[in-house]
Coordinates of C-alpha atoms in Angstrom, one line a residue:
M1 CA 0.0 0.1 0.1
L2 CA 1.0 3.8 -0.4
K3 CA 2.8 5.0 2.6
S4 CA 3.6 8.4 1.4
S5 CA 3.9 10.5 -1.6
T6 CA 6.4 13.6 -1.8
K7 CA 7.2 15.8 -4.8
T8 CA 10.9 16.1 -4.6
D9 CA 11.4 18.1 -7.8
V10 CA 9.4 19.9 -10.4
N11 CA 9.0 16.6 -12.4
T12 CA 9.8 14.0 -9.7
T13 CA 7.6 12.4 -7.2
E14 CA 8.9 9.9 -4.5
L15 CA 6.7 7.2 -3.4
V16 CA 7.1 5.1 -0.3
I17 CA 5.2 1.7 -0.5
T18 CA 4.9 -0.8 2.1
I19 CA 4.0 -4.5 1.6
D20 CA 2.6 -6.2 4.8
A21 CA 4.1 -9.4 6.4
A22 CA 1.4 -11.8 5.3
T23 CA 1.3 -10.5 1.7
F24 CA 5.2 -10.8 1.6
E25 CA 5.2 -14.3 3.2
A26 CA 2.6 -15.6 0.6
A27 CA 4.6 -14.3 -2.1
V28 CA 7.9 -15.8 -0.7
E29 CA 6.0 -19.2 -0.5
R30 CA 5.0 -18.8 -4.0
E31 CA 8.3 -18.1 -5.3
Y32 CA 9.7 -21.2 -3.4
Q33 CA 7.0 -23.4 -5.1
R34 CA 8.2 -21.9 -8.4
Q35 CA 11.9 -22.6 -7.7
K36 CA 11.9 -25.9 -5.8
K37 CA 12.0 -28.2 -8.8
N38 CA 15.5 -26.8 -9.5
I39 CA 16.7 -26.7 -6.0
Q40 CA 19.2 -29.7 -5.0
I41 CA 20.9 -30.5 -1.7
R42 CA 22.8 -33.6 -0.9
G43 CA 20.4 -36.2 0.8
F44 CA 17.4 -34.8 -1.1
R45 CA 16.1 -35.6 -4.6
K46 CA 16.0 -32.5 -6.9
G47 CA 12.6 -30.6 -6.3
K48 CA 12.0 -32.2 -2.9
V49 CA 14.0 -29.8 -0.5
P50 CA 12.0 -28.3 2.2
R51 CA 11.8 -24.6 2.1
K52 CA 13.3 -24.2 5.8
L53 CA 16.2 -26.3 4.7
A54 CA 16.7 -24.3 1.4
E55 CA 16.7 -20.9 3.6
R56 CA 19.2 -22.4 5.9
E57 CA 21.4 -23.6 3.2
F58 CA 21.3 -20.8 0.9
G59 CA 20.3 -17.9 3.2
E60 CA 17.0 -16.6 4.7
G61 CA 16.6 -14.1 1.7
V62 CA 17.1 -16.8 -1.3
F63 CA 13.4 -16.2 -2.4
Y64 CA 13.2 -12.5 -1.4
E65 CA 14.0 -11.0 -4.7
G66 CA 11.6 -13.0 -6.7
A67 CA 8.9 -12.6 -4.2
V68 CA 9.5 -8.7 -4.2
N69 CA 9.6 -8.9 -8.1
S70 CA 6.4 -10.5 -8.3
L71 CA 4.8 -7.9 -6.0
L72 CA 6.2 -4.8 -7.5
T73 CA 4.4 -4.2 -10.6
P74 CA 0.8 -4.3 -9.2
E75 CA 1.8 -2.4 -5.9
L76 CA 3.6 0.2 -8.1
D77 CA 0.9 0.5 -10.4
A78 CA -1.8 0.8 -7.7
A79 CA 0.3 3.8 -6.1
V80 CA 0.8 5.6 -9.3
R81 CA -2.9 5.5 -10.0
A82 CA -3.8 6.5 -6.6
E83 CA -1.7 9.5 -6.9
N84 CA -2.7 10.2 -10.6
L85 CA 1.2 10.2 -11.9
D86 CA 1.7 10.5 -15.7
L87 CA 5.1 8.8 -15.8
V88 CA 7.8 9.2 -18.8
D89 CA 10.0 6.7 -17.6
R90 CA 10.5 3.7 -15.6
P91 CA 10.6 4.5 -11.8
N92 CA 13.7 3.9 -10.0
V93 CA 13.0 1.4 -7.2
E94 CA 15.1 1.1 -3.9
I95 CA 14.2 -1.6 -1.2
T96 CA 14.7 0.4 1.9
S97 CA 13.7 -2.5 4.4
I98 CA 12.9 -6.1 4.1
D99 CA 12.1 -8.9 6.7
K100 CA 9.5 -11.5 7.7
E101 CA 8.2 -9.6 10.5
N102 CA 7.8 -6.4 9.0
G103 CA 7.2 -7.1 5.4
V104 CA 9.0 -4.9 2.8
E105 CA 9.4 -1.1 2.4
L106 CA 10.1 0.2 -1.0
K107 CA 10.9 3.7 -2.1
A108 CA 10.2 4.6 -6.0
V109 CA 11.4 7.8 -7.6
C110 CA 9.0 8.6 -10.3
V111 CA 9.9 10.9 -13.1
T112 CA 6.2 12.7 -14.3
K113 CA 5.3 14.3 -17.4
P114 CA 5.8 18.1 -17.3
V115 CA 2.9 20.4 -16.9
I116 CA 3.3 22.7 -20.0
E117 CA 2.1 26.6 -20.0
I118 CA 1.4 27.6 -23.5
S119 CA -0.3 31.0 -24.5
D120 CA -0.4 33.1 -27.8
Y121 CA -0.5 30.2 -29.8
K122 CA -3.3 31.9 -32.2
G123 CA -2.0 34.4 -34.4
I124 CA 1.8 33.4 -34.4
K125 CA 3.5 35.6 -37.1
A126 CA 6.0 34.4 -39.6
A127 CA 7.3 35.4 -43.1
K128 CA 6.3 33.8 -46.2
V129 CA 8.3 34.7 -49.1
V130 CA 7.6 33.3 -52.5
K131 CA 10.8 32.9 -54.6
E132 CA 10.5 34.8 -58.1
I133 CA 11.2 32.4 -60.8
T134 CA 13.7 33.8 -63.4
D135 CA 14.6 32.9 -66.9
D136 CA 18.1 31.5 -65.3
D137 CA 15.8 29.1 -63.3
V138 CA 14.0 28.0 -66.3
N139 CA 17.3 27.6 -68.2
Q140 CA 18.9 25.4 -65.7
Q141 CA 16.0 22.9 -66.1
I142 CA 16.5 23.2 -70.0
E143 CA 20.3 22.3 -69.4
I144 CA 19.1 19.0 -67.9
I145 CA 17.4 18.1 -71.1
R146 CA 20.7 18.9 -73.0
K147 CA 22.9 16.8 -70.7
K148 CA 20.3 13.7 -70.9
N149 CA 20.7 13.9 -74.7
A150 CA 24.5 14.8 -74.9
R151 CA 26.7 12.5 -76.9
I152 CA 30.3 11.6 -76.2
V153 CA 32.7 12.4 -79.0
S154 CA 36.0 10.8 -79.2
V155 CA 39.1 13.1 -79.7
E156 CA 42.2 12.1 -81.8
D157 CA 43.7 15.3 -83.1
R158 CA 44.2 17.6 -80.1
P159 CA 45.7 17.6 -76.7
A160 CA 43.3 17.1 -73.6
Q161 CA 41.7 20.1 -72.2
L162 CA 39.7 20.8 -68.9
N163 CA 36.3 19.1 -68.9
D164 CA 37.4 16.3 -71.0
E165 CA 37.2 12.7 -70.1
V166 CA 40.2 10.9 -70.3
I167 CA 41.3 7.4 -69.9
I168 CA 44.8 6.9 -68.0
D169 CA 47.0 4.2 -66.7
F170 CA 49.0 5.4 -63.7
E171 CA 51.3 4.2 -60.8
G172 CA 52.3 6.3 -57.9
F173 CA 55.8 6.3 -56.2
F174 CA 57.5 7.8 -53.2
G175 CA 61.0 8.1 -54.6
D176 CA 61.5 4.8 -56.3
E177 CA 59.3 2.9 -54.2
A178 CA 55.5 2.2 -55.5
F179 CA 53.0 2.9 -52.9
E180 CA 50.0 0.7 -52.0
G181 CA 46.6 2.1 -53.7
G182 CA 48.4 4.1 -56.1
K183 CA 48.0 2.0 -59.2
G184 CA 45.3 2.2 -61.6
E185 CA 44.5 0.9 -65.5
D186 CA 42.2 2.1 -67.9
H187 CA 40.8 4.6 -65.1
P188 CA 38.4 7.4 -66.4
L189 CA 38.7 10.7 -65.2
K190 CA 36.9 14.1 -66.0
L191 CA 39.5 16.9 -65.9
G192 CA 38.5 19.4 -63.5
S193 CA 36.5 17.4 -61.4
G194 CA 38.6 17.4 -58.5
Q195 CA 38.5 13.6 -58.2
F196 CA 42.3 13.2 -57.8
I197 CA 44.9 14.9 -55.6
P198 CA 45.1 18.8 -56.3
G199 CA 47.2 19.5 -59.4
F200 CA 47.1 15.9 -60.6
E201 CA 44.3 16.6 -63.2
D202 CA 45.8 20.1 -64.4
Q203 CA 49.3 18.1 -65.4
I204 CA 47.3 16.1 -67.8
V205 CA 45.9 18.9 -69.7
G206 CA 48.1 19.5 -72.9
H207 CA 49.2 15.9 -73.4
N208 CA 48.2 13.8 -76.3
I209 CA 47.1 10.3 -76.8
D210 CA 49.8 7.7 -76.1
D211 CA 52.0 10.2 -74.1
E212 CA 53.7 8.9 -71.2
F213 CA 54.5 11.5 -68.5
D214 CA 55.3 11.9 -65.0
I215 CA 52.8 14.0 -62.7
N216 CA 54.3 15.5 -59.6
V217 CA 52.1 16.1 -56.6
T218 CA 52.1 16.7 -53.0
F219 CA 49.5 14.7 -50.9
P220 CA 47.4 17.3 -48.8
E221 CA 48.4 17.6 -44.9
N222 CA 44.9 16.4 -43.9
Y223 CA 44.8 13.5 -46.2
Q224 CA 42.8 10.6 -45.0
M225 CA 45.7 8.0 -45.1
K226 CA 48.1 9.5 -42.5
D227 CA 51.1 7.8 -43.7
Y228 CA 50.6 9.6 -47.0
A229 CA 49.9 13.1 -45.8
G230 CA 52.2 15.8 -46.8
K231 CA 54.3 13.4 -49.0
D232 CA 55.8 14.2 -52.4
A233 CA 54.9 11.5 -55.0
I234 CA 55.4 10.9 -58.7
F235 CA 52.7 9.2 -60.8
K236 CA 53.9 7.6 -64.0
T237 CA 51.1 8.2 -66.3
K238 CA 50.0 7.3 -69.7
L239 CA 47.1 9.0 -71.4
K240 CA 45.0 6.4 -73.8
A241 CA 41.9 8.1 -74.7
I242 CA 40.3 11.6 -75.0
S243 CA 36.4 12.3 -75.3
Y244 CA 34.2 15.1 -74.6
E245 CA 30.7 15.6 -74.0
Q246 CA 28.9 17.3 -77.1
M247 CA 25.8 19.1 -76.1
P248 CA 22.8 19.5 -78.5
E249 CA 21.4 22.9 -79.4
I250 CA 17.8 23.7 -77.8
D251 CA 15.4 23.5 -80.5
D252 CA 11.9 22.4 -81.4
D253 CA 13.3 19.0 -82.8
L254 CA 15.0 18.1 -79.7
I255 CA 12.1 19.1 -77.2
K256 CA 9.7 16.9 -79.5
D257 CA 12.1 13.9 -79.2
A258 CA 12.8 14.4 -75.5
T259 CA 9.5 15.5 -74.2
E260 CA 5.8 15.6 -74.7
F261 CA 5.8 19.0 -75.7
D262 CA 6.0 20.4 -79.5
S263 CA 8.3 23.5 -79.1
V264 CA 10.6 25.2 -76.8
D265 CA 8.4 27.8 -75.8
E266 CA 5.8 25.3 -74.6
Y267 CA 8.2 23.4 -72.8
K268 CA 9.6 26.6 -71.0
A269 CA 6.2 27.6 -70.2
D270 CA 5.4 24.2 -68.6
I271 CA 8.8 24.5 -66.4
R272 CA 7.9 27.9 -65.4
T273 CA 4.4 27.0 -64.1
K274 CA 5.9 24.0 -62.5
L275 CA 8.7 26.0 -60.8
E276 CA 6.2 28.7 -59.6
E277 CA 4.0 26.1 -58.0
A278 CA 7.0 24.3 -56.3
A279 CA 8.1 27.9 -55.0
V280 CA 4.7 28.5 -53.6
S281 CA 4.7 25.0 -51.9
Q282 CA 8.3 25.6 -50.5
A283 CA 7.1 28.9 -49.0
D284 CA 4.2 27.3 -47.7
S285 CA 6.3 24.7 -45.9
A286 CA 8.8 27.3 -44.7
F287 CA 6.0 29.3 -43.4
E288 CA 4.6 26.4 -41.2
N289 CA 7.9 25.3 -40.1
A290 CA 8.7 28.6 -38.8
V291 CA 5.3 29.0 -37.1
L292 CA 6.1 25.5 -35.5
Q293 CA 9.4 26.6 -34.4
T294 CA 8.0 29.7 -32.8
L295 CA 5.5 27.5 -30.9
I296 CA 8.4 25.4 -29.9
D297 CA 10.3 28.5 -28.5
K298 CA 7.3 29.1 -26.4
V299 CA 7.8 26.0 -24.3
E300 CA 10.1 27.1 -21.3
S301 CA 8.9 24.3 -18.6
P302 CA 11.5 22.2 -17.5
I303 CA 11.4 19.0 -19.1
P304 CA 13.1 15.6 -18.0
N305 CA 16.2 14.6 -19.9
C306 CA 14.9 11.1 -20.2
M307 CA 12.3 12.3 -22.7
F308 CA 14.8 13.8 -25.1
E309 CA 16.9 10.4 -24.6
Q310 CA 13.8 8.3 -25.5
R311 CA 13.2 10.3 -28.4
I312 CA 16.8 10.0 -29.6
D313 CA 16.6 6.2 -29.2
N314 CA 13.4 6.2 -31.7
I315 CA 15.3 8.5 -34.1
V316 CA 18.4 6.2 -34.0
D317 CA 16.2 2.9 -34.0
S318 CA 14.4 4.3 -37.3
F319 CA 17.7 5.2 -38.9
D320 CA 19.1 1.7 -38.1
K321 CA 16.1 0.1 -39.8
Q322 CA 16.5 2.5 -42.9
L323 CA 20.1 1.2 -43.1
Q324 CA 19.0 -2.4 -42.7
Q325 CA 16.9 -1.8 -45.8
Q326 CA 19.9 -0.9 -47.7
G327 CA 21.9 -3.8 -46.8
M328 CA 23.8 -2.2 -43.9
N329 CA 23.3 -1.6 -40.3
L330 CA 24.3 0.9 -37.6
K331 CA 27.5 -0.9 -36.8
L332 CA 28.8 -1.0 -40.2
Y333 CA 27.8 2.6 -40.6
C334 CA 29.9 3.7 -37.5
Q335 CA 32.8 1.7 -39.2
Y336 CA 32.5 3.6 -42.5
T337 CA 32.1 6.9 -41.0
G338 CA 34.6 6.7 -38.0
M339 CA 31.6 7.8 -35.6
D340 CA 30.5 5.9 -32.7
V341 CA 27.0 5.6 -31.5
D342 CA 27.3 8.4 -29.1
A343 CA 28.5 10.8 -31.7
I344 CA 25.4 9.7 -33.9
R345 CA 23.0 10.3 -30.9
D346 CA 24.5 13.8 -30.6
T347 CA 23.6 14.5 -34.2
Y348 CA 20.1 14.0 -33.6
R349 CA 19.6 15.7 -30.1
D350 CA 18.5 19.2 -31.2
R351 CA 16.0 17.5 -33.4
A352 CA 14.7 15.4 -30.6
V353 CA 14.5 18.3 -28.1
G354 CA 12.5 20.2 -30.8
E355 CA 10.1 17.2 -31.4
V356 CA 9.5 16.7 -27.7
K357 CA 8.7 20.4 -26.8
L358 CA 6.5 20.5 -29.8
R359 CA 4.6 17.4 -29.0
L360 CA 4.0 18.7 -25.5
A361 CA 2.9 22.0 -26.8
L362 CA 0.3 20.6 -29.1
E363 CA -0.8 18.1 -26.5
K364 CA -1.5 21.1 -24.3
I365 CA -3.3 23.0 -26.9
A366 CA -5.5 20.1 -27.6
E367 CA -6.4 20.1 -24.0
L368 CA -7.1 23.8 -24.0
E369 CA -9.2 23.3 -27.2
N370 CA -11.2 20.7 -25.7
I371 CA -10.4 18.7 -28.9
E372 CA -12.2 15.4 -29.0
I373 CA -11.9 12.5 -31.3
S374 CA -15.0 10.7 -32.5
D375 CA -15.1 7.0 -33.1
D376 CA -15.5 7.6 -36.9
E377 CA -12.5 9.6 -36.9
I378 CA -10.5 6.8 -35.1
N379 CA -11.8 4.2 -37.4
E380 CA -10.8 6.2 -40.5
G381 CA -7.4 6.6 -39.2
L382 CA -6.9 2.9 -38.3
A383 CA -8.2 2.0 -41.6
P384 CA -4.9 2.2 -43.5
I385 CA -2.8 0.6 -40.8
A386 CA -5.4 -2.4 -40.8
E387 CA -5.3 -2.8 -44.6
A388 CA -1.4 -2.9 -44.4
N389 CA -1.7 -5.6 -41.8
K390 CA -4.4 -7.4 -43.6
M391 CA -6.7 -7.0 -40.4
D392 CA -10.0 -5.4 -39.7
V393 CA -10.2 -2.2 -37.7
E394 CA -11.4 -3.7 -34.4
T395 CA -8.8 -6.3 -34.6
I396 CA -6.1 -3.8 -35.2
K397 CA -7.4 -1.8 -32.0
R398 CA -6.1 -4.9 -29.8
F399 CA -2.6 -4.4 -30.9
I400 CA -2.5 -0.4 -30.8
P401 CA -2.1 1.5 -27.7
M402 CA -5.4 3.4 -28.4
D403 CA -4.8 6.3 -25.9
D404 CA -1.6 7.2 -27.7
F405 CA -3.4 7.0 -31.1
T406 CA -6.1 9.0 -30.0
M407 CA -3.5 11.6 -28.9
D408 CA -1.8 11.5 -32.2
L409 CA -5.2 12.6 -33.8
K410 CA -5.9 15.4 -31.3
V411 CA -2.4 16.6 -31.8
Q412 CA -2.8 16.6 -35.6
K413 CA -6.0 18.9 -35.1
A414 CA -4.0 20.9 -32.7
V415 CA -1.5 21.6 -35.4
E416 CA -4.2 22.6 -37.9
I417 CA -5.6 25.1 -35.2
V418 CA -2.1 26.9 -34.9
K419 CA -1.5 26.8 -38.8
E420 CA -4.9 28.2 -39.5
N421 CA -4.7 31.0 -37.0
A422 CA -1.2 31.9 -38.0
V423 CA -0.5 35.3 -39.6
V424 CA 1.9 36.0 -42.7
D425 CA 4.1 39.0 -41.8
N426 CA 7.1 39.5 -43.7
S427 CA 8.6 42.0 -41.6
V428 CA 9.2 39.1 -39.2
E429 CA 12.1 38.3 -41.7
E430 CA 13.3 41.4 -42.1
S431 CA 13.7 42.1 -38.5
A432 CA 15.6 38.7 -38.2
E433 CA 17.8 39.7 -41.1
Q434 CA 18.6 43.3 -39.3
T435 CA 19.4 41.4 -36.0
E436 CA 21.9 39.1 -38.0
E437 CA 23.4 42.0 -39.5
Q438 CA 23.9 43.9 -36.4
Q439 CA 25.5 40.7 -34.6
A440 CA 27.9 40.3 -37.7
E441 CA 29.0 43.8 -37.4

């Protein structure tokens, strides 16, 4: 039973729970009966050792842990319900006293969900700036068609130039000694791409097919292979082929062949329309994100750190599942990137903090707005899940925490309320830009 409840911090409550001697004794007996089939003492057949003898042989408390564990969950749940606590983490339980005569006393430190204060969530101001689509934007899309329809032209009558595609053989040396990983045959390389060590590609320019020549370079100080960093190297190189990408002219014939349009003008008009629609969509998205970020910034109540850690757990777990779909996993990813799991978790910390704060703010708004979810809305929301799992809606309800699902629907409605009442004010962006300029000065 609950002996006392003390709020020890803003989001922490300490419960003291007692279990009377009779209840404890019954639990100890049940634990003995559960374990006795495995108890063996010389002179007794396995499973036939009397309880008192087992306690004398292994200690009076041999069955205490199992007995307490069997009682802990129902006793703790009852105490939490009695105090109407909304827990966000598993309680930290400590046995403060235990014996046959007096029973058990437990101390449970419970971390509770923070009480959020939120105001002025209607009428949040944010900028909405729609990007103006220029001729250059349209022409950039036209260039994609040109690149897709470009042809590769082999060169026989001139030296290599920047932007050419060349085929080379090469072998790298430190002094007279070839080094590991420095050899390649029939290697394709676009000159000017920066694929090789700085200075390498420039020294191919001006050479003709079948030329054999030395390329002198110095490995960068921050080169990934530390043994090579800062060293001078010679690459003995042979140029075997030169080609370049010949781009077609943009005319009606190309557009007819490459698109569903009949002329360049029609295609450009369609591109402009789609870019303008995308610009509006991006502006809407940026506006909504700014509104929600303002809402996040309004949450100043202390939040237990465990809530952030749990959210990071979920994000990292989702990331790991995505990696597995690509034939990798988190362990391999860490090996390839040189990161450890803690470093990966840190990259998601700001995101997790924002998501936890936003969720708490929206749940509070749902409460303030008295948002209710009908049975029809619940069934409609569950329909896609049920279909994906080839179950009916009533069956899927048995597998989903319905309180959490209902809250998800309330949160979605709260988001709509915030967005619908938000106000476009481009002076917000101007003010932010001015502040940034002042800080830079």
